[in-house]
Coordinates of C-alpha atoms and ligand atoms in Angstrom, one line a residue:
M1 CA 19.2 38.6 1.9
P2 CA 15.6 38.4 0.4
E3 CA 12.6 37.3 2.5
P4 CA 11.3 33.7 2.9
L5 CA 8.1 35.1 1.8
E6 CA 9.3 36.4 -1.3
I7 CA 11.1 33.0 -2.3
L8 CA 7.7 31.2 -1.5
K9 CA 6.1 33.4 -4.0
A10 CA 8.7 33.9 -6.8
V11 CA 10.2 30.3 -6.7
F12 CA 7.3 28.1 -5.4
G13 CA 4.2 30.5 -6.6
Y14 CA 2.6 30.2 -3.1
P15 CA 1.0 33.2 -1.4
V16 CA 1.1 32.3 2.2
F17 CA 3.0 29.7 4.5
R18 CA 1.3 26.8 6.0
G19 CA 1.2 26.2 9.8
Q20 CA 4.6 26.6 11.5
Q21 CA 6.7 26.6 8.2
A22 CA 7.2 30.6 8.6
E23 CA 8.8 30.0 12.0
I24 CA 10.7 26.9 11.2
I25 CA 12.1 28.6 8.4
K26 CA 13.2 31.6 10.4
H27 CA 15.0 29.4 12.9
L28 CA 16.8 27.3 10.6
S29 CA 17.8 30.2 8.4
S30 CA 19.3 31.9 11.4
G31 CA 21.5 28.8 12.2
G32 CA 19.4 27.0 15.0
D33 CA 18.9 23.2 15.0
C34 CA 15.2 21.9 14.8
L35 CA 13.4 18.8 15.1
V36 CA 9.9 19.0 12.9
L37 CA 7.2 16.5 13.6
M38 CA 4.4 17.4 10.8
P39 CA 1.7 15.0 9.2
T40 CA 2.3 14.0 5.8
G41 CA 1.2 16.6 3.4
G42 CA 2.0 19.2 6.0
G43 CA 4.7 20.6 3.8
K44 CA 7.8 19.6 5.3
S45 CA 10.1 20.0 2.3
L46 CA 10.1 23.6 2.4
C47 CA 11.2 23.8 5.6
Y48 CA 14.7 23.1 4.4
Q49 CA 14.4 24.2 0.6
I50 CA 13.5 27.7 1.4
P51 CA 16.8 28.2 3.9
A52 CA 18.6 26.2 1.5
L53 CA 18.0 29.0 -0.9
L54 CA 18.5 31.7 1.8
R55 CA 21.6 30.6 3.3
N56 CA 25.0 30.5 1.7
G57 CA 26.4 27.2 0.4
V58 CA 24.7 24.0 -0.5
A59 CA 22.0 22.0 1.7
I60 CA 22.6 18.5 2.1
I61 CA 19.3 16.4 2.3
V62 CA 19.8 13.1 3.6
S63 CA 16.9 10.7 2.4
P64 CA 16.7 6.9 2.7
L65 CA 14.4 6.6 -0.4
I66 CA 15.8 6.8 -4.0
A67 CA 12.6 7.4 -5.7
L68 CA 11.8 10.1 -3.5
M69 CA 14.9 11.9 -4.1
Q70 CA 14.7 11.9 -7.7
N71 CA 11.1 13.0 -7.8
Q72 CA 12.0 16.2 -5.5
V73 CA 15.1 17.0 -7.7
V74 CA 12.9 16.9 -10.7
A75 CA 10.0 19.0 -9.1
L76 CA 13.0 21.3 -8.3
H77 CA 14.5 21.7 -11.7
E78 CA 11.0 22.6 -12.7
L79 CA 11.0 25.6 -10.7
G80 CA 14.4 26.4 -11.7
V81 CA 16.3 25.3 -8.7
R82 CA 19.7 24.3 -8.7
A83 CA 19.6 20.7 -7.5
A84 CA 21.1 17.3 -7.5
F85 CA 21.0 13.9 -6.2
L86 CA 23.8 11.2 -5.2
N87 CA 22.6 7.7 -4.8
S88 CA 23.1 4.1 -6.0
S89 CA 21.0 4.7 -9.3
L90 CA 23.7 6.9 -10.7
S91 CA 26.6 5.6 -12.7
Q92 CA 30.1 6.5 -11.7
Q93 CA 30.4 8.8 -14.1
E94 CA 27.1 10.6 -13.4
A95 CA 28.1 10.6 -9.7
Y96 CA 31.4 12.3 -10.7
L97 CA 29.9 14.9 -12.4
V98 CA 27.3 15.8 -9.5
E99 CA 30.7 16.0 -7.2
Q100 CA 32.1 18.3 -9.6
E101 CA 28.9 20.6 -9.5
L102 CA 29.2 20.5 -5.7
L103 CA 32.8 21.6 -5.6
A104 CA 32.2 24.1 -8.0
D105 CA 29.3 25.7 -5.7
K106 CA 26.8 25.2 -8.5
L107 CA 24.2 23.6 -6.3
D108 CA 21.8 24.7 -3.7
L109 CA 20.5 21.3 -2.8
L110 CA 21.9 17.9 -2.8
Y111 CA 19.9 14.8 -1.9
V112 CA 22.2 11.9 -0.8
A113 CA 21.5 8.5 0.7
P114 CA 22.8 8.0 4.1
E115 CA 25.3 5.3 3.2
R116 CA 26.8 7.5 0.6
L117 CA 26.8 10.4 2.9
L118 CA 28.9 8.5 5.6
T119 CA 31.7 7.6 3.0
S120 CA 34.9 9.2 3.9
R121 CA 35.3 10.5 0.4
F122 CA 31.9 12.2 0.7
L123 CA 32.6 13.6 4.0
Y124 CA 36.0 15.0 2.5
L125 CA 34.0 16.7 -0.3
L126 CA 32.0 18.5 2.1
K127 CA 34.9 19.8 3.8
K128 CA 36.0 21.4 0.7
T129 CA 32.5 23.2 0.3
T130 CA 30.5 25.5 2.0
V131 CA 27.3 23.5 3.7
A132 CA 24.3 25.7 4.4
L133 CA 22.6 23.0 6.4
F134 CA 21.9 19.3 6.8
A135 CA 18.4 18.2 6.5
I136 CA 17.6 14.7 7.8
D137 CA 14.2 13.6 6.1
E138 CA 12.4 10.5 7.5
V139 CA 14.3 10.9 10.8
H140 CA 12.3 8.0 12.4
C141 CA 14.3 5.6 10.4
V142 CA 17.0 6.0 13.3
S143 CA 14.5 4.4 15.8
Q144 CA 15.2 0.7 16.4
W145 CA 11.9 0.0 17.4
G146 CA 10.3 1.1 14.4
H147 CA 9.6 -0.7 11.2
D148 CA 11.5 1.7 8.9
F149 CA 14.9 1.3 11.1
R150 CA 18.1 2.1 8.7
P151 CA 21.3 1.3 10.6
E152 CA 23.1 4.0 8.8
Y153 CA 20.7 6.6 10.3
S154 CA 22.2 6.1 13.7
Q155 CA 25.6 7.0 12.6
L156 CA 24.3 10.5 11.5
S157 CA 25.5 12.0 14.9
I158 CA 28.5 12.0 13.0
L159 CA 27.5 15.3 10.9
H160 CA 27.1 17.2 14.2
E161 CA 30.8 16.0 15.4
Q162 CA 32.2 17.0 12.2
F163 CA 30.3 20.1 11.1
P164 CA 29.2 21.4 14.4
Q165 CA 28.6 25.1 13.1
V166 CA 26.1 23.8 10.4
P167 CA 22.5 23.8 11.3
R168 CA 20.5 20.8 11.3
I169 CA 16.9 20.1 10.8
A170 CA 15.3 16.5 11.2
L171 CA 12.0 15.7 10.0
T172 CA 9.2 12.9 10.4
A173 CA 5.7 12.3 9.9
T174 CA 5.8 9.9 13.1
A175 CA 3.5 10.7 16.0
D176 CA 4.6 8.9 18.8
T177 CA 6.6 10.5 21.7
V178 CA 8.8 7.4 22.2
T179 CA 10.0 7.7 18.6
R180 CA 10.6 11.6 19.2
A181 CA 12.7 10.6 22.3
E182 CA 15.0 8.2 20.4
I183 CA 15.5 10.6 17.8
I184 CA 16.7 13.5 20.3
E185 CA 18.7 11.1 21.8
R186 CA 20.7 9.4 19.1
L187 CA 21.3 12.3 17.1
G188 CA 22.3 14.7 19.7
L189 CA 19.4 17.0 19.3
K190 CA 18.8 17.9 22.7
K191 CA 19.2 21.6 21.9
A192 CA 17.2 21.6 19.0
K193 CA 14.0 23.4 18.9
V194 CA 11.0 21.0 18.6
F195 CA 8.1 21.9 16.4
V196 CA 5.1 20.0 16.9
S197 CA 2.0 20.3 14.6
S198 CA -1.5 19.0 14.9
F199 CA -1.4 15.6 13.5
D200 CA -4.8 16.2 12.0
R201 CA -5.7 15.7 8.5
P202 CA -8.9 17.8 8.2
N203 CA -9.4 17.1 4.5
I204 CA -9.4 13.4 4.8
R205 CA -12.8 12.2 5.4
Y206 CA -12.9 8.9 7.4
Q207 CA -15.4 6.2 6.8
I208 CA -15.6 2.7 8.1
V209 CA -18.3 0.5 6.6
D210 CA -19.6 -3.0 7.6
K211 CA -18.2 -5.6 5.0
T212 CA -20.5 -7.2 3.1
N213 CA -19.1 -8.0 -0.3
S214 CA -15.9 -5.9 -0.2
K215 CA -15.0 -5.7 -3.9
S216 CA -18.5 -4.7 -5.1
Q217 CA -18.6 -2.2 -2.0
L218 CA -15.2 -0.8 -3.2
L219 CA -16.3 -0.5 -7.0
T220 CA -19.5 1.4 -5.8
F221 CA -17.5 3.6 -3.8
I222 CA -15.1 4.2 -6.5
Q223 CA -17.6 4.8 -9.2
A224 CA -19.8 7.0 -6.7
E225 CA -17.0 9.4 -5.5
H226 CA -13.6 8.9 -7.4
R227 CA -14.3 8.0 -10.9
G228 CA -11.2 8.5 -12.9
K229 CA -9.1 9.5 -9.8
A230 CA -5.9 8.5 -8.4
G231 CA -6.4 6.1 -5.3
I232 CA -4.5 3.1 -3.2
V233 CA -6.5 -0.1 -2.3
Y234 CA -4.7 -1.8 0.5
C235 CA -5.1 -5.7 1.0
L236 CA -3.5 -8.0 3.4
S237 CA -2.3 -10.6 1.1
R238 CA -0.6 -10.7 -2.4
K239 CA -3.3 -13.1 -3.7
K240 CA -6.3 -10.8 -2.8
V241 CA -4.2 -7.9 -4.3
D242 CA -3.7 -9.7 -7.7
E243 CA -7.4 -10.6 -7.7
T244 CA -8.6 -7.2 -6.6
A245 CA -6.5 -5.3 -9.3
A246 CA -7.7 -7.7 -11.8
W247 CA -11.4 -7.5 -11.1
L248 CA -11.3 -3.5 -10.7
A249 CA -9.8 -3.6 -14.4
E250 CA -12.2 -5.6 -15.7
K251 CA -15.0 -3.5 -14.3
G252 CA -13.2 -0.5 -16.0
V253 CA -11.1 0.9 -13.6
S254 CA -7.7 1.7 -14.4
A255 CA -6.1 -0.6 -11.6
I256 CA -2.9 -2.0 -11.5
A257 CA -1.1 -4.0 -8.6
Y258 CA 1.9 -4.0 -6.3
H259 CA 3.2 -6.5 -3.8
A260 CA 6.7 -7.6 -2.6
G261 CA 5.9 -10.9 -4.8
M262 CA 6.3 -9.5 -7.9
D263 CA 9.4 -9.3 -10.0
A264 CA 11.3 -6.1 -9.2
Q265 CA 11.0 -4.7 -12.6
Q266 CA 7.2 -5.1 -12.9
R267 CA 6.8 -3.8 -9.6
S268 CA 8.9 -0.4 -10.1
M269 CA 7.1 -0.1 -13.7
N270 CA 3.8 -0.3 -11.9
Q271 CA 5.0 2.4 -9.3
Q272 CA 5.9 4.7 -12.2
R273 CA 2.8 4.5 -13.9
F274 CA 1.0 5.2 -10.8
L275 CA 3.1 8.3 -10.2
R276 CA 3.2 9.6 -13.7
E277 CA -0.2 8.9 -15.1
D278 CA -3.5 10.5 -14.1
G279 CA -6.0 8.5 -12.3
I280 CA -4.4 5.1 -11.7
V281 CA -5.8 3.0 -8.9
M282 CA -3.0 1.0 -7.1
V283 CA -4.0 -2.2 -5.4
A284 CA -1.2 -3.3 -3.1
T285 CA 0.0 -4.7 0.0
I286 CA 1.4 -2.5 2.8
A287 CA 4.8 -2.8 1.1
F288 CA 3.6 0.2 -1.4
G289 CA 3.8 3.5 0.6
M290 CA 6.8 4.8 2.0
G291 CA 8.2 7.2 -0.2
I292 CA 5.0 7.9 -2.3
D293 CA 4.8 11.5 -2.4
K294 CA 2.2 11.8 -5.2
P295 CA 0.0 14.7 -3.8
D296 CA -3.2 13.9 -5.7
V297 CA -4.1 10.6 -4.2
R298 CA -7.8 11.4 -4.0
F299 CA -8.5 8.0 -1.9
V300 CA -7.1 5.3 0.2
A301 CA -9.3 2.3 0.8
H302 CA -8.7 -0.7 3.0
L303 CA -10.2 -3.9 2.1
D304 CA -8.6 -5.5 5.2
L305 CA -8.2 -4.2 8.8
P306 CA -4.8 -2.7 9.4
K307 CA -2.9 -4.1 12.7
S308 CA -2.7 -0.9 14.5
I309 CA -4.1 2.7 14.5
E310 CA -0.5 3.6 13.7
G311 CA -0.5 1.9 10.3
Y312 CA -4.2 3.1 9.6
Y313 CA -3.0 6.6 10.3
Q314 CA 0.2 6.3 8.1
E315 CA -1.6 4.4 5.2
T316 CA -4.7 6.9 4.9
G317 CA -2.3 9.9 5.3
R318 CA -1.2 9.2 1.8
A319 CA -4.5 10.4 0.6
G320 CA -5.0 14.3 -0.2
R321 CA -1.3 15.4 0.4
D322 CA -2.2 18.5 -1.6
G323 CA -4.7 19.5 1.0
Q324 CA -7.7 18.9 -1.3
T325 CA -10.7 16.9 -0.2
A326 CA -9.8 13.1 -0.1
N327 CA -11.3 9.8 1.4
A328 CA -10.2 7.4 3.6
W329 CA -12.4 4.5 3.5
M330 CA -12.5 0.8 4.8
T331 CA -14.6 -2.1 5.0
Y332 CA -14.4 -4.2 8.1
G333 CA -16.0 -7.4 9.1
L334 CA -15.9 -10.2 11.4
G335 CA -13.5 -12.1 9.5
D336 CA -11.1 -9.3 9.8
V337 CA -11.1 -9.5 13.7
I338 CA -10.7 -13.2 13.6
Q339 CA -8.1 -13.3 11.2
L340 CA -5.7 -10.8 12.9
R341 CA -6.2 -12.2 16.2
R342 CA -5.1 -15.7 14.9
M343 CA -2.0 -14.0 13.0
I344 CA -1.0 -12.5 16.3
N345 CA -1.5 -15.8 18.3
E346 CA -0.1 -18.1 15.9
S347 CA 3.1 -15.9 15.4
S348 CA 6.4 -17.2 17.0
A349 CA 7.0 -13.8 18.5
H350 CA 7.8 -13.2 22.0
E351 CA 5.0 -13.0 24.3
Q352 CA 5.7 -9.4 25.2
F353 CA 5.5 -8.5 21.5
K354 CA 2.0 -10.4 21.3
R355 CA 0.7 -8.3 23.9
V356 CA 1.8 -5.1 22.7
A357 CA 0.4 -6.2 19.1
T358 CA -2.8 -7.3 21.1
T359 CA -3.1 -3.9 22.6
K360 CA -2.7 -2.2 19.5
L361 CA -5.2 -4.4 17.4
E362 CA -7.7 -3.6 20.2
A363 CA -7.3 0.1 19.7
M364 CA -7.7 -0.2 16.1
L365 CA -11.0 -2.4 16.8
A366 CA -12.1 0.3 19.0
L367 CA -11.9 2.8 16.4
C368 CA -13.9 0.9 14.1
E369 CA -16.7 0.2 16.5
T370 CA -16.6 3.8 18.2
T371 CA -19.9 5.6 18.3
T372 CA -18.2 8.9 18.4
C373 CA -16.0 11.1 16.2
R374 CA -13.3 8.7 14.6
R375 CA -11.0 11.7 14.0
I376 CA -10.9 13.1 17.6
R377 CA -10.3 9.2 18.9
M378 CA -7.4 8.9 16.5
L379 CA -5.9 12.3 17.6
N380 CA -6.4 11.4 21.4
Y381 CA -4.6 8.1 20.7
F382 CA -1.6 9.8 19.4
G383 CA -1.8 12.1 22.6
E384 CA -3.4 15.0 21.0
M385 CA -6.1 16.2 23.2
T386 CA -8.9 18.6 22.1
T387 CA -12.1 20.2 23.6
E388 CA -13.9 19.5 20.6
T389 CA -16.3 16.4 20.4
A390 CA -17.0 16.2 16.5
C391 CA -14.9 16.9 13.7
G392 CA -17.9 17.1 11.1
N393 CA -15.9 15.3 8.4
C394 CA -16.0 11.5 9.3
D395 CA -18.9 9.1 9.1
I396 CA -19.7 9.2 12.6
C397 CA -20.2 13.1 12.5
L398 CA -21.9 13.2 9.3
D399 CA -24.5 10.4 10.0
P400 CA -24.2 9.4 13.8
P401 CA -24.9 5.7 14.4
Q402 CA -28.0 4.9 16.7
V403 CA -26.8 2.5 19.6
W404 CA -29.4 -0.1 20.7
D405 CA -29.6 -2.0 23.8
A406 CA -28.2 -5.5 22.6
T407 CA -28.2 -7.2 26.2
E408 CA -30.7 -9.7 25.3
A409 CA -29.4 -10.5 21.8
V410 CA -25.7 -10.8 22.9
Q411 CA -26.9 -12.9 25.9
K412 CA -28.5 -15.2 23.3
A413 CA -25.4 -15.3 21.2
L414 CA -23.1 -16.1 24.1
S415 CA -25.1 -18.8 25.3
C416 CA -25.5 -20.1 21.9
A417 CA -21.7 -20.6 21.8
Y418 CA -21.8 -22.1 25.1
R419 CA -24.7 -24.9 24.6
T420 CA -22.8 -25.7 21.3
G421 CA -19.6 -26.6 23.0
Q422 CA -17.5 -23.5 22.2
Q423 CA -16.3 -25.2 19.0
F424 CA -17.9 -23.3 16.2
G425 CA -17.7 -20.3 14.2
A426 CA -20.3 -17.6 14.0
G427 CA -21.7 -18.9 10.5
H428 CA -23.0 -22.1 12.4
L429 CA -24.0 -20.1 15.6
I430 CA -26.1 -18.0 13.4
D431 CA -27.9 -20.9 11.6
V432 CA -28.6 -22.2 15.1
L433 CA -30.0 -19.0 16.6
R434 CA -32.0 -18.6 13.3
G435 CA -33.2 -22.1 13.4
N436 CA -31.7 -23.2 10.3
Q437 CA -32.0 -26.8 9.6
T438 CA -28.5 -27.1 7.8
E439 CA -26.7 -30.4 7.4
R440 CA -24.3 -29.4 9.9
V441 CA -27.0 -28.5 12.4
K442 CA -28.5 -31.8 12.0
E443 CA -25.3 -33.9 12.1
W444 CA -24.4 -32.1 15.6
C445 CA -28.2 -32.4 16.8
H446 CA -28.1 -28.8 17.3
D447 CA -31.8 -28.5 16.6
R448 CA -32.0 -30.0 20.3
V449 CA -30.1 -27.2 21.9
S450 CA -31.9 -24.5 24.1
T451 CA -30.8 -21.9 21.9
F452 CA -32.2 -23.1 18.5
G453 CA -34.4 -20.9 16.8
I454 CA -34.5 -18.2 19.7
G455 CA -33.0 -15.5 17.2
Q456 CA -35.5 -15.7 14.5
D457 CA -36.5 -12.0 15.1
F458 CA -33.1 -10.8 13.5
P459 CA -32.0 -11.2 10.0
V460 CA -28.4 -12.8 9.3
K461 CA -26.9 -9.4 8.7
T462 CA -27.9 -8.1 12.2
W463 CA -26.6 -11.4 13.8
R464 CA -23.3 -11.1 12.0
A465 CA -22.9 -7.3 13.2
V466 CA -23.7 -8.5 16.6
F467 CA -21.1 -11.5 16.6
R468 CA -18.2 -9.1 14.9
Q469 CA -19.0 -6.4 17.6
I470 CA -19.0 -8.9 20.6
V471 CA -15.6 -10.6 19.3
A472 CA -14.1 -6.8 19.0
L473 CA -15.4 -6.2 22.7
G474 CA -13.5 -9.2 23.8
L475 CA -16.9 -11.0 25.0
L476 CA -16.2 -14.0 22.9
T477 CA -12.5 -14.9 21.8
T478 CA -11.0 -17.2 18.9
D479 CA -7.9 -17.7 20.8
S480 CA -8.1 -21.0 22.5
G481 CA -10.3 -23.0 19.9
G482 CA -9.4 -24.1 16.7
F483 CA -10.0 -22.0 13.5
G484 CA -12.5 -19.4 13.8
S485 CA -14.3 -21.3 16.7
L486 CA -15.8 -18.7 19.2
C487 CA -15.3 -19.2 23.0
L488 CA -16.7 -17.4 26.1
T489 CA -14.2 -15.1 28.0
Q490 CA -14.1 -13.9 31.7
A491 CA -15.7 -10.6 30.4
S492 CA -18.7 -12.8 28.9
R493 CA -19.9 -13.9 32.4
P494 CA -21.3 -10.5 33.9
V495 CA -23.3 -10.4 30.7
L496 CA -24.9 -13.8 30.9
K497 CA -25.8 -13.4 34.3
G498 CA -27.5 -10.2 33.5
Q499 CA -25.2 -8.0 35.6
Q500 CA -24.2 -5.7 32.8
K501 CA -25.9 -4.3 29.8
I502 CA -24.3 -4.1 26.4
Y503 CA -25.3 -1.4 23.9
L504 CA -24.2 -1.7 20.0
R505 CA -24.1 0.3 17.2
Q506 CA -26.7 -0.2 14.6
Q507 CA -25.5 -1.0 11.2
I508 CA -24.8 1.9 9.0
K509 CA -25.7 1.3 5.3
Q510 CA -23.2 2.0 2.7
K511 CA -24.9 5.3 1.3
K512 CA -24.7 5.2 -2.6
T513 CA -22.6 8.5 -2.4
V514 CA -22.0 10.5 0.8
N515 CA -21.4 13.4 -1.8
N516 CA -19.6 13.8 -4.6
R517 CA -17.0 16.1 -2.9
S518 CA -14.0 14.8 -5.1
N519 CA -15.5 15.0 -8.4
D520 CA -16.2 18.5 -7.8
E521 CA -15.3 20.0 -10.9
L522 CA -17.8 18.1 -12.5
I523 CA -20.4 19.2 -10.2
T524 CA -19.8 22.9 -9.5
F525 CA -18.2 23.5 -13.1
T526 CA -20.6 24.9 -15.9
S527 CA -20.2 22.9 -19.1
E528 CA -17.9 25.5 -20.7
E529 CA -15.7 25.2 -17.2
C530 CA -15.4 21.6 -17.9
K531 CA -14.2 21.9 -21.2
L532 CA -11.5 24.1 -20.3
W533 CA -10.8 21.8 -17.5
E534 CA -10.3 18.9 -19.8
R535 CA -8.2 20.9 -22.0
L536 CA -6.0 22.0 -19.5
R537 CA -5.7 18.4 -18.2
D538 CA -4.8 17.3 -21.6
W539 CA -2.1 19.9 -22.0
R540 CA -0.6 19.1 -18.6
A541 CA -0.5 15.4 -19.4
K542 CA 1.3 16.1 -22.7
T543 CA 3.7 18.4 -21.5
A544 CA 4.4 16.1 -18.4
K545 CA 5.0 13.1 -21.0
E546 CA 7.4 15.2 -23.0
H547 CA 9.4 16.4 -20.0
G548 CA 9.3 13.0 -18.5
V549 CA 7.9 14.1 -15.2
P550 CA 4.7 13.0 -13.3
A551 CA 1.6 15.3 -14.2
Y552 CA 1.4 17.1 -10.8
V553 CA 5.1 18.4 -11.1
I554 CA 3.7 20.6 -13.9
F555 CA 0.9 22.0 -11.9
H556 CA -1.2 20.7 -9.3
D557 CA -5.0 20.1 -9.6
A558 CA -5.6 22.7 -7.4
T559 CA -3.9 24.9 -9.7
L560 CA -5.5 24.2 -12.7
R561 CA -8.9 24.5 -10.7
E562 CA -8.1 27.9 -9.9
L563 CA -7.2 28.7 -13.6
V564 CA -10.6 27.6 -14.6
R565 CA -12.6 29.3 -11.9
S566 CA -10.8 32.6 -12.4
C567 CA -9.7 32.3 -16.3
P568 CA -7.0 34.8 -16.0
Q569 CA -6.5 37.2 -19.3
T570 CA -3.1 38.5 -18.4
E571 CA 0.4 37.4 -17.3
E572 CA -0.1 39.7 -14.5
D573 CA -3.3 37.9 -13.5
L574 CA -1.9 34.5 -14.3
R575 CA 1.0 35.5 -11.9
Q576 CA -1.6 35.5 -8.9
I577 CA -2.6 31.9 -9.3
A578 CA -1.1 29.7 -6.5
G579 CA 1.2 27.4 -8.0
V580 CA 2.3 29.8 -10.7
G581 CA 5.9 30.8 -9.8
V582 CA 8.3 33.0 -11.9
R583 CA 9.9 29.8 -13.7
K584 CA 6.6 28.3 -14.4
L585 CA 5.2 31.6 -15.9
E586 CA 8.3 32.0 -18.1
R587 CA 7.9 28.4 -19.6
Y588 CA 4.2 27.9 -19.5
G589 CA 2.8 31.1 -19.3
D590 CA 2.3 31.5 -23.3
H591 CA 0.8 28.1 -23.6
L592 CA -1.6 28.6 -20.9
M593 CA -2.8 31.8 -22.3
Q594 CA -3.4 30.3 -25.6
I595 CA -5.5 27.7 -23.9
L596 CA -7.3 30.1 -21.7
R597 CA -7.9 32.8 -24.4
V598 CA -10.0 30.3 -26.4
Ligands
ADP1 P1 5.6 16.4 3.3 O1 6.6 16.3 2.9 O2 5.1 17.2 4.8 O3 4.4 15.3 3.2 P2 5.5 18.2 1.0 O4 6.6 19.0 1.4 O5 5.4 17.1 -0.1 O6 4.7 17.7 2.5 O7 4.2 19.1 0.8 C1 2.8 18.6 0.6 C2 2.3 19.6 -0.8 O8 1.8 20.9 -0.1 C3 3.2 19.8 -1.8 O9 2.6 19.4 -2.8 C4 3.5 21.2 -1.4 O10 3.9 21.7 -2.9 C5 2.3 21.8 -0.9 N1 2.6 23.0 -0.1 C6 3.6 22.8 0.8 N2 3.8 24.2 1.3 C7 2.8 25.0 1.0 C8 2.4 26.2 1.0 N3 2.8 27.2 1.9 N4 1.2 27.0 0.0 C9 0.9 26.0 -0.6 N5 1.1 24.7 -0.9 C10 2.0 24.1 -0.2
ZN2 ZN1 -15.8 13.3 13.3

């Protein structure tokens, strides 16, 4: 039997295992069950792909996502691995052919949709073949409480009952312990070895900036740091998705839209473009994401606040799966807080559900307003404790915000809300504080209240930041009033009475660029190298098109970059480049040598 490391090198072209891959592969290959919790981009697929090649028989991979199955099979074919999938996208004839391959022992991996796996026909076929292992991907779909619940997943315990000797590996990128317990319970994995990786994604830089004009802030961000790169922009509403995509396109960004309101064909066409072409920016609602395994997404931007840290982590996690530098960037303002609080309050959900939703939102707000490292805060939220206090790769660590004693300003803001009857939003309160004689101020005679004009020492921007933070802190609430009107809470009392000091963060200005890490080929390459880089990218795009696969399936950016840096001149040198395995060397070696020798 070959060693796992030999397969890693020969087939996948990688020199070393990442994290716990080696242990997991060893455990599974020798027949043990396991549950693998690893963040997105951690390298879960190799954990079953290599044992599939090591063990006798065919590995059955259960996956709920048709698009993802297809992509994996295409990528495996590129590597010369015998793989196929069975799902509803195949015609009866095509499915029959796959079944024949299965029976003739011509497959090392077979991806199946859970509903197909559970049919008696398929289980009967499996009985007639040798099964190397079962891999259950996206296993959190078993959880009734999660938003990805798939009823068929809860029947997957049948695998263990009918094939007790076949090892199982269950995998997910969901971090929370409740889901973990549910998976173990429902799939009978009590004896399985659990492998928990850190959920940190060190290559992702987290940034949350004050919202001024979110669209133009976004454009500045893309132009400064991600020109020509692939990214995802999340918006809350379909309307905003359409508007933002159109606006970006007008400004010369290759942006397209994705949301559940579009017709299915257009949606799937846009998804294909995003996956296959280079440098597309997808503007989407959160309907876009599950099953997007594009490795070279360089940024995820949020124009609206996610409802929870779980959501934020999952969405931002789609950046930088290839381990290269990536950005998670968000604009956030008072309007976001008000909108989400209102959505929770006005929903028809149970009280208990609303309470949970509110708690999750509070945690998300605290992450936005934190004055300490965002990454550490997030990891703590997922129960991962560390002795570190700074990650060095989030906006807070890179540019620590100053805090200021805002007690007096907060008192002014609170008493202004009180004096004007607790029925106005932040905009009007700021007008009153700043002493603006607006129509509305006159109409309500608010130029006669005691707080009129007492806030002239701060510009509007500062007041807006003050209101945003005090709403986030729960000192003012929109819960009981009409739309956007701010009322005092229990928590405001001690502040008004001068019994509690309030420290707020000073606004962080959006820097033109933090630094251009993601365009680093443009910065660190010589002009000769830039030309080579472009030639390699052109060749890759052309080849990908000919083969009908996404560009990254041919080679990742990281591989191209290494080719430029070390410019190998012999086949032996080429073999040493990460990402170049035996099969790709055979297929593309000559082409690459031609390009590299110019
Ligand atoms: P996950 O399913 O955990 O999100 P994938 O299995 O898709 O992650 O792997 C993410 C990326 O990392 C893929 O592009 C994969 O080829 C790459 N990768 C995985 N393991 C290694 C490794 N040991 N060395 C180099 N690259 C790896
Ligand atoms: Zn940090």
